[in-house]
mmCIF file of C-alpha atoms in Angstrom:
data_model
loop_
_atom_site.group_PDB
_atom_site.id
_atom_site.type_symbol
_atom_site.label_atom_id
_atom_site.label_comp_id
_atom_site.label_asym_id
_atom_site.label_seq_id
_atom_site.Cartn_x
_atom_site.Cartn_y
_atom_site.Cartn_z
ATOM 1 C CA UNK A 942 -30.543 -6.873 -11.888
ATOM 2 C CA UNK A 943 -33.414 -9.096 -10.773
ATOM 3 C CA UNK A 944 -31.258 -12.203 -11.223
ATOM 4 C CA UNK A 945 -28.454 -10.674 -9.113
ATOM 5 C CA UNK A 946 -30.960 -9.725 -6.418
ATOM 6 C CA UNK A 947 -32.428 -13.235 -6.342
ATOM 7 C CA UNK A 948 -28.965 -14.801 -6.152
ATOM 8 C CA UNK A 949 -27.983 -12.442 -3.316
ATOM 9 C CA UNK A 950 -31.150 -13.118 -1.322
ATOM 10 C CA UNK A 951 -30.756 -16.867 -1.878
ATOM 11 C CA UNK A 952 -27.176 -16.780 -0.627
ATOM 12 C CA UNK A 953 -28.270 -14.756 2.428
ATOM 13 C CA UNK A 954 -31.051 -17.268 3.136
ATOM 14 C CA UNK A 955 -28.561 -20.155 2.973
ATOM 15 C CA UNK A 956 -26.207 -18.377 5.396
ATOM 16 C CA UNK A 957 -29.047 -17.730 7.866
ATOM 17 C CA UNK A 958 -30.269 -21.310 7.567
ATOM 18 C CA UNK A 959 -26.772 -22.673 8.185
ATOM 19 C CA UNK A 960 -26.394 -20.392 11.214
ATOM 20 C CA UNK A 961 -29.675 -21.599 12.716
ATOM 21 C CA UNK A 962 -28.771 -25.240 12.146
ATOM 22 C CA UNK A 963 -25.335 -24.769 13.730
ATOM 23 C CA UNK A 964 -26.564 -23.011 16.900
ATOM 24 C CA UNK A 965 -29.659 -25.148 17.492
ATOM 25 C CA UNK A 966 -27.762 -27.996 19.288
ATOM 26 C CA UNK A 967 -26.066 -25.411 21.539
ATOM 27 C CA UNK A 968 -29.428 -23.933 22.467
ATOM 28 C CA UNK A 969 -30.762 -27.411 23.323
ATOM 29 C CA UNK A 970 -27.767 -28.065 25.581
ATOM 30 C CA UNK A 971 -28.070 -24.736 27.439
ATOM 31 C CA UNK A 972 -31.836 -25.197 27.708
ATOM 32 C CA UNK A 973 -31.406 -28.653 29.265
ATOM 33 C CA UNK A 974 -29.187 -27.106 31.966
ATOM 34 C CA UNK A 975 -31.570 -24.187 32.590
ATOM 35 C CA UNK A 976 -28.968 -21.735 31.324
ATOM 36 C CA UNK A 977 -30.886 -20.379 28.332
ATOM 37 C CA UNK A 978 -30.324 -16.703 29.449
ATOM 38 C CA UNK A 979 -26.579 -17.319 29.228
ATOM 39 C CA UNK A 980 -27.010 -18.697 25.712
ATOM 40 C CA UNK A 981 -28.995 -15.664 24.562
ATOM 41 C CA UNK A 982 -26.477 -13.284 26.155
ATOM 42 C CA UNK A 983 -23.666 -14.972 24.247
ATOM 43 C CA UNK A 984 -25.605 -15.088 20.979
ATOM 44 C CA UNK A 985 -26.857 -11.498 21.063
ATOM 45 C CA UNK A 986 -23.477 -10.141 22.181
ATOM 46 C CA UNK A 987 -21.610 -12.009 19.457
ATOM 47 C CA UNK A 988 -24.028 -11.141 16.661
ATOM 48 C CA UNK A 989 -24.435 -7.538 17.823
ATOM 49 C CA UNK A 990 -20.700 -6.915 18.065
ATOM 50 C CA UNK A 991 -20.129 -8.557 14.682
ATOM 51 C CA UNK A 992 -22.812 -6.319 13.166
ATOM 52 C CA UNK A 993 -21.143 -3.215 14.617
ATOM 53 C CA UNK A 994 -17.752 -4.235 13.160
ATOM 54 C CA UNK A 995 -19.360 -4.942 9.775
ATOM 55 C CA UNK A 996 -21.168 -1.580 9.723
ATOM 56 C CA UNK A 997 -17.993 0.313 10.681
ATOM 57 C CA UNK A 998 -15.990 -1.364 7.918
ATOM 58 C CA UNK A 999 -18.701 -0.796 5.294
ATOM 59 C CA UNK A 1000 -18.999 2.845 6.415
ATOM 60 C CA UNK A 1001 -15.232 3.427 6.207
ATOM 61 C CA UNK A 1002 -14.956 1.840 2.771
ATOM 62 C CA UNK A 1003 -18.043 3.672 1.473
ATOM 63 C CA UNK A 1004 -16.800 7.060 2.703
ATOM 64 C CA UNK A 1005 -13.384 6.525 1.137
ATOM 65 C CA UNK A 1006 -14.822 5.370 -2.193
ATOM 66 C CA UNK A 1007 -17.203 8.342 -2.182
ATOM 67 C CA UNK A 1008 -14.261 10.676 -1.544
ATOM 68 C CA UNK A 1009 -12.255 8.922 -4.283
ATOM 69 C CA UNK A 1010 -15.051 9.434 -6.794
ATOM 70 C CA UNK A 1011 -15.407 13.100 -5.872
ATOM 71 C CA UNK A 1012 -11.660 13.715 -5.988
ATOM 72 C CA UNK A 1013 -11.186 11.820 -9.238
ATOM 73 C CA UNK A 1014 -14.451 12.114 -11.219
ATOM 74 C CA UNK A 1015 -12.869 11.441 -14.590
ATOM 75 C CA UNK A 1016 -11.898 8.050 -15.960
ATOM 76 C CA UNK A 1017 -8.331 7.040 -16.359
ATOM 77 C CA UNK A 1018 -6.717 5.209 -19.276
ATOM 78 C CA UNK A 1019 -9.181 2.870 -20.875
ATOM 79 C CA UNK A 1020 -9.504 0.676 -23.924
ATOM 80 C CA UNK A 1021 -12.573 0.729 -26.100
ATOM 81 C CA UNK A 1022 -13.636 -2.691 -27.262
ATOM 82 C CA UNK A 1023 -16.846 -3.049 -29.242
ATOM 83 C CA UNK A 1024 -18.179 0.197 -27.811
ATOM 84 C CA UNK A 1025 -17.609 -0.755 -24.169
ATOM 85 C CA UNK A 1026 -15.052 0.401 -21.619
ATOM 86 C CA UNK A 1027 -12.584 -2.339 -20.758
ATOM 87 C CA UNK A 1028 -10.184 -2.341 -17.789
ATOM 88 C CA UNK A 1029 -7.636 -5.129 -17.356
ATOM 89 C CA UNK A 1030 -9.613 -7.248 -19.801
ATOM 90 C CA UNK A 1031 -12.909 -6.717 -17.916
ATOM 91 C CA UNK A 1032 -15.758 -4.334 -18.616
ATOM 92 C CA UNK A 1033 -16.233 -1.434 -16.221
ATOM 93 C CA UNK A 1034 -19.497 -2.912 -14.941
ATOM 94 C CA UNK A 1035 -17.932 -6.342 -14.359
ATOM 95 C CA UNK A 1036 -14.983 -4.800 -12.530
ATOM 96 C CA UNK A 1037 -17.295 -2.760 -10.288
ATOM 97 C CA UNK A 1038 -19.312 -5.893 -9.503
ATOM 98 C CA UNK A 1039 -16.148 -7.815 -8.599
ATOM 99 C CA UNK A 1040 -14.957 -4.981 -6.352
ATOM 100 C CA UNK A 1041 -18.314 -4.781 -4.542
ATOM 101 C CA UNK A 1042 -18.396 -8.563 -4.071
ATOM 102 C CA UNK A 1043 -14.843 -8.469 -2.702
ATOM 103 C CA UNK A 1044 -15.779 -5.717 -0.236
ATOM 104 C CA UNK A 1045 -18.880 -7.582 0.975
ATOM 105 C CA UNK A 1046 -17.039 -10.898 1.421
ATOM 106 C CA UNK A 1047 -14.029 -9.278 3.080
ATOM 107 C CA UNK A 1048 -16.214 -7.271 5.478
ATOM 108 C CA UNK A 1049 -18.169 -10.402 6.378
ATOM 109 C CA UNK A 1050 -14.958 -12.314 7.168
ATOM 110 C CA UNK A 1051 -13.569 -9.447 9.270
ATOM 111 C CA UNK A 1052 -16.865 -9.073 11.161
ATOM 112 C CA UNK A 1053 -16.957 -12.827 11.853
ATOM 113 C CA UNK A 1054 -13.435 -12.709 13.276
ATOM 114 C CA UNK A 1055 -14.242 -9.650 15.377
ATOM 115 C CA UNK A 1056 -17.448 -11.138 16.771
ATOM 116 C CA UNK A 1057 -15.402 -13.887 18.431
ATOM 117 C CA UNK A 1058 -14.129 -11.285 20.932
ATOM 118 C CA UNK A 1059 -17.579 -10.536 22.328
ATOM 119 C CA UNK A 1060 -16.514 -11.707 25.797
ATOM 120 C CA UNK A 1061 -13.682 -9.162 25.827
ATOM 121 C CA UNK A 1062 -16.216 -6.379 25.295
ATOM 122 C CA UNK A 1063 -18.509 -7.625 28.078
ATOM 123 C CA UNK A 1064 -15.614 -7.933 30.527
ATOM 124 C CA UNK A 1065 -14.688 -4.325 29.786
ATOM 125 C CA UNK A 1066 -18.258 -3.038 30.143
ATOM 126 C CA UNK A 1067 -18.926 -4.867 33.428
ATOM 127 C CA UNK A 1068 -15.480 -4.658 35.055
ATOM 128 C CA UNK A 1069 -15.008 -4.144 38.786
ATOM 129 C CA UNK A 1070 -11.938 -2.683 40.550
ATOM 130 C CA UNK A 1071 -9.524 -5.030 42.303
ATOM 131 C CA UNK A 1072 -8.657 -2.563 45.043
ATOM 132 C CA UNK A 1073 -4.905 -2.798 44.437
ATOM 133 C CA UNK A 1074 -2.559 -0.806 42.186
ATOM 134 C CA UNK A 1075 0.610 -1.755 40.326
ATOM 135 C CA UNK A 1076 3.890 -0.294 41.675
ATOM 136 C CA UNK A 1077 5.030 1.265 38.365
ATOM 137 C CA UNK A 1078 2.114 3.248 36.925
ATOM 138 C CA UNK A 1079 -0.141 3.182 40.022
ATOM 139 C CA UNK A 1080 -3.173 1.858 38.122
ATOM 140 C CA UNK A 1081 -5.748 -0.513 39.521
ATOM 141 C CA UNK A 1082 -5.115 -4.147 38.568
ATOM 142 C CA UNK A 1083 -8.529 -4.201 36.871
ATOM 143 C CA UNK A 1084 -7.101 -1.881 34.207
ATOM 144 C CA UNK A 1085 -4.643 -4.579 33.090
ATOM 145 C CA UNK A 1086 -7.185 -7.397 33.308
ATOM 146 C CA UNK A 1087 -10.178 -5.713 31.658
ATOM 147 C CA UNK A 1088 -9.355 -2.332 30.069
ATOM 148 C CA UNK A 1089 -5.904 -2.811 28.529
ATOM 149 C CA UNK A 1090 -6.852 -5.919 26.465
ATOM 150 C CA UNK A 1091 -9.981 -4.116 25.238
ATOM 151 C CA UNK A 1092 -8.056 -0.966 24.249
ATOM 152 C CA UNK A 1093 -5.462 -3.072 22.437
ATOM 153 C CA UNK A 1094 -8.203 -4.952 20.601
ATOM 154 C CA UNK A 1095 -9.955 -1.728 19.543
ATOM 155 C CA UNK A 1096 -6.671 -0.176 18.401
ATOM 156 C CA UNK A 1097 -5.664 -3.244 16.397
ATOM 157 C CA UNK A 1098 -9.167 -3.558 14.953
ATOM 158 C CA UNK A 1099 -9.266 0.067 13.809
ATOM 159 C CA UNK A 1100 -5.795 -0.288 12.331
ATOM 160 C CA UNK A 1101 -6.909 -3.319 10.312
ATOM 161 C CA UNK A 1102 -10.100 -1.556 9.185
ATOM 162 C CA UNK A 1103 -8.286 1.578 8.010
ATOM 163 C CA UNK A 1104 -5.577 -0.437 6.240
ATOM 164 C CA UNK A 1105 -8.277 -2.428 4.442
ATOM 165 C CA UNK A 1106 -10.125 0.763 3.540
ATOM 166 C CA UNK A 1107 -6.857 2.159 2.194
ATOM 167 C CA UNK A 1108 -6.197 -0.935 0.078
ATOM 168 C CA UNK A 1109 -9.711 -0.833 -1.382
ATOM 169 C CA UNK A 1110 -9.237 2.879 -2.138
ATOM 170 C CA UNK A 1111 -5.946 2.131 -3.902
ATOM 171 C CA UNK A 1112 -7.698 -0.524 -6.004
ATOM 172 C CA UNK A 1113 -10.364 2.020 -6.917
ATOM 173 C CA UNK A 1114 -7.748 4.580 -7.949
ATOM 174 C CA UNK A 1115 -6.049 1.908 -10.057
ATOM 175 C CA UNK A 1116 -9.350 1.160 -11.754
ATOM 176 C CA UNK A 1117 -10.077 4.814 -12.481
ATOM 177 C CA UNK A 1118 -6.538 5.604 -13.588
ATOM 178 C CA UNK A 1119 -5.677 8.081 -10.812
ATOM 179 C CA UNK A 1120 -2.980 5.598 -9.821
ATOM 180 C CA UNK A 1121 -1.064 4.162 -12.769
ATOM 181 C CA UNK A 1122 1.754 1.677 -13.083
ATOM 182 C CA UNK A 1123 3.572 2.304 -16.329
ATOM 183 C CA UNK A 1124 6.157 -0.016 -17.850
ATOM 184 C CA UNK A 1125 7.072 -3.529 -16.802
ATOM 185 C CA UNK A 1126 9.953 -5.568 -15.439
ATOM 186 C CA UNK A 1127 12.640 -5.894 -18.077
ATOM 187 C CA UNK A 1128 15.023 -8.763 -17.373
ATOM 188 C CA UNK A 1129 18.490 -9.326 -18.665
ATOM 189 C CA UNK A 1130 19.886 -12.775 -17.948
ATOM 190 C CA UNK A 1131 17.359 -13.242 -15.159
ATOM 191 C CA UNK A 1132 18.212 -9.947 -13.427
ATOM 192 C CA UNK A 1133 15.639 -7.093 -13.419
ATOM 193 C CA UNK A 1134 17.194 -4.028 -15.080
ATOM 194 C CA UNK A 1135 14.250 -1.635 -14.796
ATOM 195 C CA UNK A 1136 11.206 -1.105 -12.613
ATOM 196 C CA UNK A 1137 7.711 0.099 -13.500
ATOM 197 C CA UNK A 1138 7.056 3.795 -12.946
ATOM 198 C CA UNK A 1139 4.208 4.652 -10.582
ATOM 199 C CA UNK A 1140 2.292 7.863 -11.175
ATOM 200 C CA UNK A 1141 -0.531 9.131 -8.976
ATOM 201 C CA UNK A 1142 -2.788 12.146 -9.284
ATOM 202 C CA UNK A 1143 -2.482 15.049 -6.858
ATOM 203 C CA UNK A 1144 -5.932 14.504 -5.339
ATOM 204 C CA UNK A 1145 -5.236 10.800 -4.824
ATOM 205 C CA UNK A 1146 -1.977 11.690 -3.037
ATOM 206 C CA UNK A 1147 -3.860 13.992 -0.667
ATOM 207 C CA UNK A 1148 -6.507 11.350 0.039
ATOM 208 C CA UNK A 1149 -3.963 8.620 0.759
ATOM 209 C CA UNK A 1150 -1.919 11.042 2.884
ATOM 210 C CA UNK A 1151 -4.985 11.676 5.061
ATOM 211 C CA UNK A 1152 -5.538 7.918 5.476
ATOM 212 C CA UNK A 1153 -1.859 7.530 6.295
ATOM 213 C CA UNK A 1154 -2.176 10.185 9.008
ATOM 214 C CA UNK A 1155 -5.007 8.253 10.674
ATOM 215 C CA UNK A 1156 -2.974 5.029 10.540
ATOM 216 C CA UNK A 1157 0.041 6.777 12.122
ATOM 217 C CA UNK A 1158 -2.220 8.111 14.903
ATOM 218 C CA UNK A 1159 -3.278 4.532 15.639
ATOM 219 C CA UNK A 1160 0.397 3.527 15.697
ATOM 220 C CA UNK A 1161 1.024 6.292 18.262
ATOM 221 C CA UNK A 1162 -1.817 4.904 20.398
ATOM 222 C CA UNK A 1163 -0.131 1.509 20.132
ATOM 223 C CA UNK A 1164 3.063 2.907 21.655
ATOM 224 C CA UNK A 1165 1.073 4.198 24.636
ATOM 225 C CA UNK A 1166 -0.471 0.770 25.145
ATOM 226 C CA UNK A 1167 2.963 -0.844 24.822
ATOM 227 C CA UNK A 1168 4.124 1.268 27.760
ATOM 228 C CA UNK A 1169 1.555 -0.420 29.996
ATOM 229 C CA UNK A 1170 2.340 -3.753 28.349
ATOM 230 C CA UNK A 1171 5.905 -3.539 29.684
ATOM 231 C CA UNK A 1172 4.566 -4.937 32.964
ATOM 232 C CA UNK A 1173 4.166 -8.231 31.048
ATOM 233 C CA UNK A 1174 7.727 -8.099 29.675
ATOM 234 C CA UNK A 1175 9.679 -11.368 29.420
ATOM 235 C CA UNK A 1176 12.979 -9.840 28.225
ATOM 236 C CA UNK A 1177 14.471 -9.143 31.649
ATOM 237 C CA UNK A 1178 15.876 -11.542 34.245
ATOM 238 C CA UNK A 1179 12.350 -12.222 35.519
ATOM 239 C CA UNK A 1180 8.785 -11.847 34.326
ATOM 240 C CA UNK A 1181 7.614 -8.243 34.465
ATOM 241 C CA UNK A 1182 9.102 -4.801 33.902
ATOM 242 C CA UNK A 1183 12.898 -4.836 34.234
ATOM 243 C CA UNK A 1184 15.343 -1.950 34.784
ATOM 244 C CA UNK A 1185 15.677 -1.331 31.032
ATOM 245 C CA UNK A 1186 11.906 -1.407 30.561
ATOM 246 C CA UNK A 1187 11.246 1.204 33.249
ATOM 247 C CA UNK A 1188 14.211 3.549 32.676
ATOM 248 C CA UNK A 1189 14.662 3.306 28.896
ATOM 249 C CA UNK A 1190 11.701 1.801 27.048
ATOM 250 C CA UNK A 1191 9.059 3.932 28.758
ATOM 251 C CA UNK A 1192 10.981 7.068 27.742
ATOM 252 C CA UNK A 1193 11.616 5.675 24.252
ATOM 253 C CA UNK A 1194 7.938 4.924 23.636
ATOM 254 C CA UNK A 1195 6.923 8.380 24.855
ATOM 255 C CA UNK A 1196 9.396 9.987 22.453
ATOM 256 C CA UNK A 1197 8.038 7.813 19.634
ATOM 257 C CA UNK A 1198 4.506 8.945 20.502
ATOM 258 C CA UNK A 1199 5.547 12.576 20.015
ATOM 259 C CA UNK A 1200 7.392 11.808 16.761
ATOM 260 C CA UNK A 1201 4.433 9.766 15.469
ATOM 261 C CA UNK A 1202 2.066 12.615 16.256
ATOM 262 C CA UNK A 1203 4.401 14.916 14.336
ATOM 263 C CA UNK A 1204 4.353 12.584 11.313
ATOM 264 C CA UNK A 1205 0.562 12.364 11.492
ATOM 265 C CA UNK A 1206 0.354 16.182 11.557
ATOM 266 C CA UNK A 1207 2.597 16.402 8.481
ATOM 267 C CA UNK A 1208 0.415 13.893 6.621
ATOM 268 C CA UNK A 1209 -2.780 15.744 7.576
ATOM 269 C CA UNK A 1210 -1.316 19.054 6.376
ATOM 270 C CA UNK A 1211 -0.286 17.420 3.104
ATOM 271 C CA UNK A 1212 -3.896 16.339 2.606
ATOM 272 C CA UNK A 1213 -4.503 20.030 1.760
ATOM 273 C CA UNK A 1214 -1.249 20.873 -0.014
ATOM 274 C CA UNK A 1215 0.924 17.889 -0.875
ATOM 275 C CA UNK A 1216 4.687 18.322 -0.552
ATOM 276 C CA UNK A 1217 6.542 15.187 -1.538
ATOM 277 C CA UNK A 1218 9.923 16.054 -0.008
ATOM 278 C CA UNK A 1219 8.401 17.001 3.332
ATOM 279 C CA UNK A 1220 6.451 13.732 3.506
ATOM 280 C CA UNK A 1221 9.450 11.545 2.717
ATOM 281 C CA UNK A 1222 11.632 13.506 5.150
ATOM 282 C CA UNK A 1223 9.078 13.028 7.950
ATOM 283 C CA UNK A 1224 8.715 9.313 7.160
ATOM 284 C CA UNK A 1225 12.512 8.925 7.170
ATOM 285 C CA UNK A 1226 12.853 10.645 10.568
ATOM 286 C CA UNK A 1227 10.048 8.499 11.987
ATOM 287 C CA UNK A 1228 11.513 5.224 10.649
ATOM 288 C CA UNK A 1229 14.983 6.087 11.947
ATOM 289 C CA UNK A 1230 13.556 6.988 15.354
ATOM 290 C CA UNK A 1231 11.719 3.667 15.556
ATOM 291 C CA UNK A 1232 14.960 1.747 14.930
ATOM 292 C CA UNK A 1233 16.891 3.925 17.380
ATOM 293 C CA UNK A 1234 14.463 3.969 20.293
ATOM 294 C CA UNK A 1235 13.017 0.452 20.064
ATOM 295 C CA UNK A 1236 16.200 -1.481 19.268
ATOM 296 C CA UNK A 1237 19.501 0.390 19.575
ATOM 297 C CA UNK A 1238 19.100 2.346 22.833
ATOM 298 C CA UNK A 1239 17.428 -0.426 24.880
ATOM 299 C CA UNK A 1240 20.162 -2.835 23.708
#
């Protein structure tokens, strides 16, 4: 444990040292132009926003793993090799260490990517009205310049975070045996003749259904933002919202919002009492509606 702690602290020290070396020339340049306050605003905004993204991702993953452990306290199928638990050829401790390292590295990469949008956050926080409204939705132009890009970024960011949290949770359920893949691909003359059978515990189904409901809610928010994004449409005869956009796509997206909210409600209810047929029926209706209202009717 001491060796792992020393290695972790050494790696953190190297990252901090590299960061200081990389930003030092920038600070010298801003300082020479008497713009050091601008430099510190950029640096603190970028690092602060990246830290917030990192904390949110770690919190989401931690809460989901905690729920997974409470819902599935027992171990799944395991092999005993020389008195130790072995999963996929690795000991339980080694597999846990690999999963934690993967989570830390992945969260760091996501936070680094998110911190690059610090200027988008500042523009939203310090926006000013333009004094003119668009002719379709009667919103101030500042909404499309400052607010709409920020809302889209937050929605996309949350969607990515929850999908990642869901994938990590699935990996945890695979490790603990709540999610099992039985069998293998059997080929006959190069053609697969059978598929592995996937089995999942009832509690794991409820947990993943709840996560799915949150993801569908974010998809519904995306449809609302796409309504405002129609003012940037390039599919009509000219740039901007065309006849089809205003009279068909706005209505189609609003219908999809209602259907998405219905699917999310079904998934949330199945987090308490899972009903497989109801879930697949709701998903089928939602998928068919997406094809109908986003492609067929506008065409």
